[in-house]
mmCIF file of C-alpha atoms in Angstrom:
data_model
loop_
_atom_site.group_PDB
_atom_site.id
_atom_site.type_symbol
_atom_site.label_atom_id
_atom_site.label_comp_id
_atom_site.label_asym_id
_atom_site.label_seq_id
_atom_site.Cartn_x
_atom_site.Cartn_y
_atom_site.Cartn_z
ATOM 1 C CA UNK C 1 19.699 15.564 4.134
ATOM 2 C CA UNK C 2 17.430 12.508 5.056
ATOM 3 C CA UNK C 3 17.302 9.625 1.954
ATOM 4 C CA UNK C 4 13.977 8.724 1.539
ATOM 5 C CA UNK C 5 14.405 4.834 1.006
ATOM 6 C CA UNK C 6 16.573 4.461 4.238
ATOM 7 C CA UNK C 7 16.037 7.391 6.336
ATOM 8 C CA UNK C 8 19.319 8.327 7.404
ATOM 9 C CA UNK C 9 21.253 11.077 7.244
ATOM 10 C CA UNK C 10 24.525 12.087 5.428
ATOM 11 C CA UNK C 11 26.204 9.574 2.969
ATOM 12 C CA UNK C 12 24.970 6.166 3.082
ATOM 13 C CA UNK C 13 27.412 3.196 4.079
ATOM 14 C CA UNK C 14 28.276 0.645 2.027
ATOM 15 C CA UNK C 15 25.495 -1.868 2.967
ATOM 16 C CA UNK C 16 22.768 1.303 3.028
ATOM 17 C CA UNK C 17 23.661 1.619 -0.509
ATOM 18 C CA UNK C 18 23.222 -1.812 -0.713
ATOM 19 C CA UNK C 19 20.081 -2.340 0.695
ATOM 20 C CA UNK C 20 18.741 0.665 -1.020
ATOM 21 C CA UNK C 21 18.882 -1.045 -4.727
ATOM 22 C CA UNK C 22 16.912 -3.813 -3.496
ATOM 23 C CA UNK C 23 13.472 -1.637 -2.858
ATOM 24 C CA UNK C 24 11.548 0.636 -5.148
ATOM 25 C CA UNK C 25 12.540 -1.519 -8.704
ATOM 26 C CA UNK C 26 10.308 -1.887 -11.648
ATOM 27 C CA UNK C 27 9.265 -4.959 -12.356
ATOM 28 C CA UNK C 28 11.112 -4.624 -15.818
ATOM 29 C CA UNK C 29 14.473 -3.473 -13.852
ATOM 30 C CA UNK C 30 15.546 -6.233 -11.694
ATOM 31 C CA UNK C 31 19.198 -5.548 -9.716
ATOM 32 C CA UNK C 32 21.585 -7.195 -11.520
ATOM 33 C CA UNK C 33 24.569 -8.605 -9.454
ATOM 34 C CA UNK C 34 27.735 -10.206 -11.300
ATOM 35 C CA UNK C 35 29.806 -12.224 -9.848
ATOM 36 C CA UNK C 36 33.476 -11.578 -9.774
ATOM 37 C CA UNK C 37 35.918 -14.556 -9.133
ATOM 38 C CA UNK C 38 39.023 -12.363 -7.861
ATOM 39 C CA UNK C 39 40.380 -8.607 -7.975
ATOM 40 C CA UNK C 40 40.714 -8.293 -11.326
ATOM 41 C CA UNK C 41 37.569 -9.547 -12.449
ATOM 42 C CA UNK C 42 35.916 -7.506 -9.676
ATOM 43 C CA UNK C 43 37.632 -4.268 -11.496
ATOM 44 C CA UNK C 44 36.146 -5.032 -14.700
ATOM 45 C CA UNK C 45 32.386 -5.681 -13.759
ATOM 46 C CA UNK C 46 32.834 -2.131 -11.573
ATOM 47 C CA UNK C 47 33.900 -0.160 -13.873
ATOM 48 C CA UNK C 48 31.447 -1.892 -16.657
ATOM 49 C CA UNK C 49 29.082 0.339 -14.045
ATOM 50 C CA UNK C 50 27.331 -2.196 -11.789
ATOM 51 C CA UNK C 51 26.016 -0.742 -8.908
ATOM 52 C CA UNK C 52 26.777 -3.775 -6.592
ATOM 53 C CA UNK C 53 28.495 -7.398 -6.630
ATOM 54 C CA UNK C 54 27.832 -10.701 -5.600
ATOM 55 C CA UNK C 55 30.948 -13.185 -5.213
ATOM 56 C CA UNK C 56 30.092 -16.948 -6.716
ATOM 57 C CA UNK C 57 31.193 -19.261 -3.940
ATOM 58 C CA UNK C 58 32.109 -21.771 -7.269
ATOM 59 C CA UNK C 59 33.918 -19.660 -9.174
ATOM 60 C CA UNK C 60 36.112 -18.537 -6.226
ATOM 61 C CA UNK C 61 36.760 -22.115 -5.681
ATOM 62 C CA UNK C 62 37.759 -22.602 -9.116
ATOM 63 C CA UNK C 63 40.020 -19.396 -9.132
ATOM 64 C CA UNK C 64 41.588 -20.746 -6.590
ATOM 65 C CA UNK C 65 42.076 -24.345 -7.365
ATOM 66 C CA UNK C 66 39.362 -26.250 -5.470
ATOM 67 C CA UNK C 67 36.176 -28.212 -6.573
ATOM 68 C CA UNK C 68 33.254 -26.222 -5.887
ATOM 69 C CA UNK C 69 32.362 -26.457 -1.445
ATOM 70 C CA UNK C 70 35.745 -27.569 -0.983
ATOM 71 C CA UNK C 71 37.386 -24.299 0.047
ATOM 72 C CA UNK C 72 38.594 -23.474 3.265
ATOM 73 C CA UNK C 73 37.108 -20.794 5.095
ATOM 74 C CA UNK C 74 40.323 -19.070 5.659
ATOM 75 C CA UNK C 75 40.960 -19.081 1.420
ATOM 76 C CA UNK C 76 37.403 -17.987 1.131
ATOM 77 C CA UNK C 77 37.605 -15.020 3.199
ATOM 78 C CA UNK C 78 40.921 -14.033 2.437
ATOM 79 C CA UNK C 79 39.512 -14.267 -1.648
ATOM 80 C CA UNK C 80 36.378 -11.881 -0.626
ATOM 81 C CA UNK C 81 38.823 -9.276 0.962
ATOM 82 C CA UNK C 82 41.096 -9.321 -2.628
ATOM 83 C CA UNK C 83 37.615 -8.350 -4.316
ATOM 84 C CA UNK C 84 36.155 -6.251 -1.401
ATOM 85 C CA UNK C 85 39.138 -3.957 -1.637
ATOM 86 C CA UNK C 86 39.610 -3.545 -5.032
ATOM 87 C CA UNK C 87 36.364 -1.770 -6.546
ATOM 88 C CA UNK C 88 34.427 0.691 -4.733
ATOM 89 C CA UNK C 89 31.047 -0.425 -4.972
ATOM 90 C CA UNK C 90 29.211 -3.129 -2.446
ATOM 91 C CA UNK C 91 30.449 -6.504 -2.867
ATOM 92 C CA UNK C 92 28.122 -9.460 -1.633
ATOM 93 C CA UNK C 93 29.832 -12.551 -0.747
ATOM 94 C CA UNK C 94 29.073 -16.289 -0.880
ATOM 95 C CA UNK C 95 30.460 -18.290 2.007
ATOM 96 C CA UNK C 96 27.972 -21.165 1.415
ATOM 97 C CA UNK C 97 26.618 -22.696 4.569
ATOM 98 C CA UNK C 98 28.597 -20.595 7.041
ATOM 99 C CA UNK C 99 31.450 -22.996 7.385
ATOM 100 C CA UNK C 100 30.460 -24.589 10.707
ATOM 101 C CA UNK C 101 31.198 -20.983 12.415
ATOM 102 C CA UNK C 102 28.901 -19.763 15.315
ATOM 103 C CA UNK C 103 26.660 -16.702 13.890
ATOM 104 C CA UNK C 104 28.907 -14.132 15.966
ATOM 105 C CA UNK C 105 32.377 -15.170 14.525
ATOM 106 C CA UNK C 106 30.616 -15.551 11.171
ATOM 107 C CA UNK C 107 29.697 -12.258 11.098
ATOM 108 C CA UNK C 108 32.670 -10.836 12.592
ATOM 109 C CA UNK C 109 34.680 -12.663 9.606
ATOM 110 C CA UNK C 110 32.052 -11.212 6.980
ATOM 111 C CA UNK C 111 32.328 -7.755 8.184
ATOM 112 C CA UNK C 112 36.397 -7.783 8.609
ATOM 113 C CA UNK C 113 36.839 -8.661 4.406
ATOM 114 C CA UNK C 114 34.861 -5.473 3.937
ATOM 115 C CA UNK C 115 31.625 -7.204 1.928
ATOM 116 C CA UNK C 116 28.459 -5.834 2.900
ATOM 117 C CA UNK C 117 26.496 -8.773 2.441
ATOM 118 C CA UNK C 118 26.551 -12.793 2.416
ATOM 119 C CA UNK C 119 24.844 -15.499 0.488
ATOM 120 C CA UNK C 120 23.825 -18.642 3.027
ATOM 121 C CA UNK C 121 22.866 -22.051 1.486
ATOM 122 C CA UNK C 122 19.806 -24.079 3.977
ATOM 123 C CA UNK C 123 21.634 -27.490 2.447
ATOM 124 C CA UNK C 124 25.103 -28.697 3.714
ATOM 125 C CA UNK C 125 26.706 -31.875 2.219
ATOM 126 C CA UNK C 126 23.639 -31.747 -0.210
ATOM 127 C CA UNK C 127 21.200 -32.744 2.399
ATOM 128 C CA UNK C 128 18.716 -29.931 3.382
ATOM 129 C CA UNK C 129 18.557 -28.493 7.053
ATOM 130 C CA UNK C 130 15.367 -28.376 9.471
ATOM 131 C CA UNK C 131 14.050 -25.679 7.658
ATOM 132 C CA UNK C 132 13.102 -24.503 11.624
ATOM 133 C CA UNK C 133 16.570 -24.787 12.835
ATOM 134 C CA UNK C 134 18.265 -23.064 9.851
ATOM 135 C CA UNK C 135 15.682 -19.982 10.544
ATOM 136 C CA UNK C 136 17.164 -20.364 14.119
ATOM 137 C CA UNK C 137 20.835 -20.191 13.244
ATOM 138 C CA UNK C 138 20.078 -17.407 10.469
ATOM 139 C CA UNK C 139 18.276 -15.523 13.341
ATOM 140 C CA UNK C 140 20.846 -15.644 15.471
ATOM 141 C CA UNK C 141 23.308 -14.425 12.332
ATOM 142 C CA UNK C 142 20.213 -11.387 12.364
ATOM 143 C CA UNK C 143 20.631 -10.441 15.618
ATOM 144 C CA UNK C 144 24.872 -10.703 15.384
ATOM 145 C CA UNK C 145 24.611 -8.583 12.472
ATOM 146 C CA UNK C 146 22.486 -6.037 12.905
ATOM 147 C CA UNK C 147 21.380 -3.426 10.352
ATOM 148 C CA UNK C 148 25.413 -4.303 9.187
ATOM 149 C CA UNK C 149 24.950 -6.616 6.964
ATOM 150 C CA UNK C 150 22.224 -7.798 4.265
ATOM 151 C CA UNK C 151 21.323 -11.797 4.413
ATOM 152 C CA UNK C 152 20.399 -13.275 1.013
ATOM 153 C CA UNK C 153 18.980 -16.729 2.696
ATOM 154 C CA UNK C 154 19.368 -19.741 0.201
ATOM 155 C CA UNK C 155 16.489 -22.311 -0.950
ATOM 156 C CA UNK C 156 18.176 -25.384 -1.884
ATOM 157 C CA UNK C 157 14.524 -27.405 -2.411
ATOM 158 C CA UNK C 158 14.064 -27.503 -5.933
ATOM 159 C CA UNK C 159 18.065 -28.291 -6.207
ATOM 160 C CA UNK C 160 17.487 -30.748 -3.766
ATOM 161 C CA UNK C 161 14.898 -32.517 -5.454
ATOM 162 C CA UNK C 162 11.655 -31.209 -3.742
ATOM 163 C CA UNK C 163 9.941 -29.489 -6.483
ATOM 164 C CA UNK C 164 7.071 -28.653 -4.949
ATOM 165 C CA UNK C 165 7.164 -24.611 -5.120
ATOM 166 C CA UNK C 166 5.037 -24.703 -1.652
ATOM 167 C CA UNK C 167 8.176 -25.960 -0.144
ATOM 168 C CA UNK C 168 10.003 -23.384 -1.078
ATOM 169 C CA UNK C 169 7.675 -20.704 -0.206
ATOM 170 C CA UNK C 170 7.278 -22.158 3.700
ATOM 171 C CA UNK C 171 10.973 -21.645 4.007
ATOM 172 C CA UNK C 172 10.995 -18.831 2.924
ATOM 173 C CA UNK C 173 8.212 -16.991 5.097
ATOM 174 C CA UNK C 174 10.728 -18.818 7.793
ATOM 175 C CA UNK C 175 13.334 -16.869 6.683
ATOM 176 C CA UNK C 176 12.024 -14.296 6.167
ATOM 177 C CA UNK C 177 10.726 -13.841 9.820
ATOM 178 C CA UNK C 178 14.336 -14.934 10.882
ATOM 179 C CA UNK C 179 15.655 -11.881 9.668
ATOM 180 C CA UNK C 180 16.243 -12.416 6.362
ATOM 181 C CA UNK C 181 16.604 -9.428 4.034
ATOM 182 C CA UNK C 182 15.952 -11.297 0.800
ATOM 183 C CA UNK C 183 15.523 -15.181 -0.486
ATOM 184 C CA UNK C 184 17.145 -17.056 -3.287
ATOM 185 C CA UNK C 185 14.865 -20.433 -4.301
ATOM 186 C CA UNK C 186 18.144 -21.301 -6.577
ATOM 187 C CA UNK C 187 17.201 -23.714 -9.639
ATOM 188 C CA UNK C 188 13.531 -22.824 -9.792
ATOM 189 C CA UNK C 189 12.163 -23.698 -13.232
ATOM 190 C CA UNK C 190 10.721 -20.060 -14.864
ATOM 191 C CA UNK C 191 7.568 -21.680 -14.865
ATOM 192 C CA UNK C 192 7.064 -21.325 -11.089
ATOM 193 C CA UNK C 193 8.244 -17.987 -10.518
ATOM 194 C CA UNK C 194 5.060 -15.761 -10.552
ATOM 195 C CA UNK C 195 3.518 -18.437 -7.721
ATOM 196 C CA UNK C 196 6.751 -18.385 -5.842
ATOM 197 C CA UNK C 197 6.440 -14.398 -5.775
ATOM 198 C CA UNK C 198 3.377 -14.229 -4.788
ATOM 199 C CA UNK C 199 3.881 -16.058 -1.859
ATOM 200 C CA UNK C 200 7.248 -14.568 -1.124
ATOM 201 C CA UNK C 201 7.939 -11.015 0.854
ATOM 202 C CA UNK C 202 10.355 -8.956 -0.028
ATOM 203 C CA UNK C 203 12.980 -9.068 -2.500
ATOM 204 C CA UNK C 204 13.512 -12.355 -4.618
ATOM 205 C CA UNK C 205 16.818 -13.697 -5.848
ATOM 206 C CA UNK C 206 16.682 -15.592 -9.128
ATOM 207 C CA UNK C 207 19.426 -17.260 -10.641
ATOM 208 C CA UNK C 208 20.555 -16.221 -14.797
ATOM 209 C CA UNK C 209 22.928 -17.856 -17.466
ATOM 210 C CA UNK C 210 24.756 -14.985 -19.016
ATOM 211 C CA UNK C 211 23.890 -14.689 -22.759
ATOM 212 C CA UNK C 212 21.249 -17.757 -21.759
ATOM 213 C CA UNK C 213 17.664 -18.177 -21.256
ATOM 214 C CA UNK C 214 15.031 -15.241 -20.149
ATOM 215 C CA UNK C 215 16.800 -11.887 -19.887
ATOM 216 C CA UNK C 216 16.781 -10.063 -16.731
ATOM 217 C CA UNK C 217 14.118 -7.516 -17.546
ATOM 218 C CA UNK C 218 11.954 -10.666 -18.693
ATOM 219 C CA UNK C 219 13.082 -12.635 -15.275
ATOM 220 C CA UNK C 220 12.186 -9.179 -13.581
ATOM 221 C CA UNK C 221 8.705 -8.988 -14.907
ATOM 222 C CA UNK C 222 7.933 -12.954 -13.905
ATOM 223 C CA UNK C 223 8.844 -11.895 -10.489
ATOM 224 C CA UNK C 224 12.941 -11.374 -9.591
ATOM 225 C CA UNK C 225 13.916 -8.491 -7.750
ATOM 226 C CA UNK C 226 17.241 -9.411 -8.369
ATOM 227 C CA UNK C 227 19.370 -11.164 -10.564
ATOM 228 C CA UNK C 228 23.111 -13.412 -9.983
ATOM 229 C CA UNK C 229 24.765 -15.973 -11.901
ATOM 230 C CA UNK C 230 26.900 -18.162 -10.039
ATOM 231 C CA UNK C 231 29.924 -19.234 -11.352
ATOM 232 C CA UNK C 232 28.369 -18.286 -14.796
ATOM 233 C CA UNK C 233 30.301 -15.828 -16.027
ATOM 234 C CA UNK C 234 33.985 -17.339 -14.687
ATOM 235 C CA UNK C 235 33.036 -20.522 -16.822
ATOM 236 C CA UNK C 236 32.143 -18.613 -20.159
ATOM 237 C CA UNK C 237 35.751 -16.768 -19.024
ATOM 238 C CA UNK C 238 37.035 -19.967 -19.090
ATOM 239 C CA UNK C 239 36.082 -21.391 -22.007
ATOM 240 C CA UNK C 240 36.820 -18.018 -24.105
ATOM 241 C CA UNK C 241 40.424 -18.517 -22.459
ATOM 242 C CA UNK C 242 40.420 -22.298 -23.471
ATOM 243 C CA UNK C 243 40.321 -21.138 -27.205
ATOM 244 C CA UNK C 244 42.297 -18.706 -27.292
ATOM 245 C CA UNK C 245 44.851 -20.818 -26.053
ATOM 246 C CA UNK C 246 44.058 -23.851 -28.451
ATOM 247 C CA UNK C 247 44.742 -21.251 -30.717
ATOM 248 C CA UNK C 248 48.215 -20.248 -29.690
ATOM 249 C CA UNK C 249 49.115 -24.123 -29.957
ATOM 250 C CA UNK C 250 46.964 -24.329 -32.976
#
């Protein structure tokens, strides 16, 4: 039997599956994508009945005792596999700005934790790339990865400081034509998301507080195709465990 939204044949892999809950969406029905921090967390947001995940590259750190960008690749990975292997639904991963690794050996690290897809940041050392030369590199990630994996490319403008939503858009046709699968202008105010969709293609990533702000069928309807929240919801973990523990010394 042929599925209509890839059109293959038989089960779909793990990044099929992935890909496939990115097209066709309402407006009012943006993908939502938590983001566990390690296995257990992972195990929870699964069986809460998400279709997909989308590992924080902070709240890994924090997990496992670094300052967010501060964890070696090797950690990172290894923390992506823990998560990868213990739910059976398609985990996205986070490894930030590729860690200095040629495309190939990127990829090849990607694919070997089992995640089906990867978050990469256009900013290193919170200084924005080329934008020409980053749509190199995440071409040559394209053409490493084939139809393997799905590439969620990045904006860091408007956290850099460039709030001019044009800016954001121009990268993102870049990307786009790179390869890219879908775009993430992180820390864009609400305000400009119906401009930055309309200049966009394809799916949009938008960034959420949990329990904060628009919801995700409102963020959906201004323009998201999909929804994550960063280290959100391993903070608000956090501070839940903070009082219950003031309350065990209480």
């Amino acid at each position: 039997m042929t599925d209509r939204t890839t059109g293959t044949t038989g089960p779909l892999t793990g990044v099929e599956r992935f890909r496939a809950l990115h097209h066709g969406r309402l407006p009012e029905d943006p993908l939502v994508l938590p983001g566990p921090w390690d296995a257990a967390s992972a195990r929870v947001l699964a069986e809460a009945g998400f279709p997909a995940l989308a590992t924080p590259s902070a709240g890994v750190a924090a997990s496992l005792g670094y300052a967010d960008g501060a964890t070696p690749a090797d950690e990172m990975f290894a923390a992506v596999a823990r998560i990868a292997r213990a739910v059976d639904v398609p985990v996205s991963a986070d490894v930030e700005d590729g860690y200095g690794l040629a495309p190939k050996e990127l990829v090849e690290r990607l694919l070997e934790t089992g995640a089906v897809g990867c978050n990469l940041e256009d900013s290193t050392g919170g200084v924005l790339k080329d934008p020409r030369e980053h749509a190199a590199w995440l071409s040559e990630v394209r053409a490493a990865a084939g139809d393997r994996l799905f590439v969620n490319a990045r904006i860091d403008t408007f956290l850099r400081g460039v709030g001019d939503p044009e800016a954001a858009v121009e990268r993102a046709a870049l990307y786009v034509a790179a390869g890219a699968d879908c775009v993430y202008p992180i820390g864009a105010p609400v305000g400009v998301l119906p401009l930055l969709r309309s200049g966009v293609r394809g799916p949009m990533n938008v960034h959420a507080l949990p329990g904060e702000g628009p919801s995700p069928a409102e963020l959906g309807g201004l323009g998201a195709t999909r929804i994550t929240f960063g280290p959100g919801l391993q903070r608000r973990a956090e501070r839940a465990l903070r009082e219950i523990a003031a309350g065990l010394t209480g």
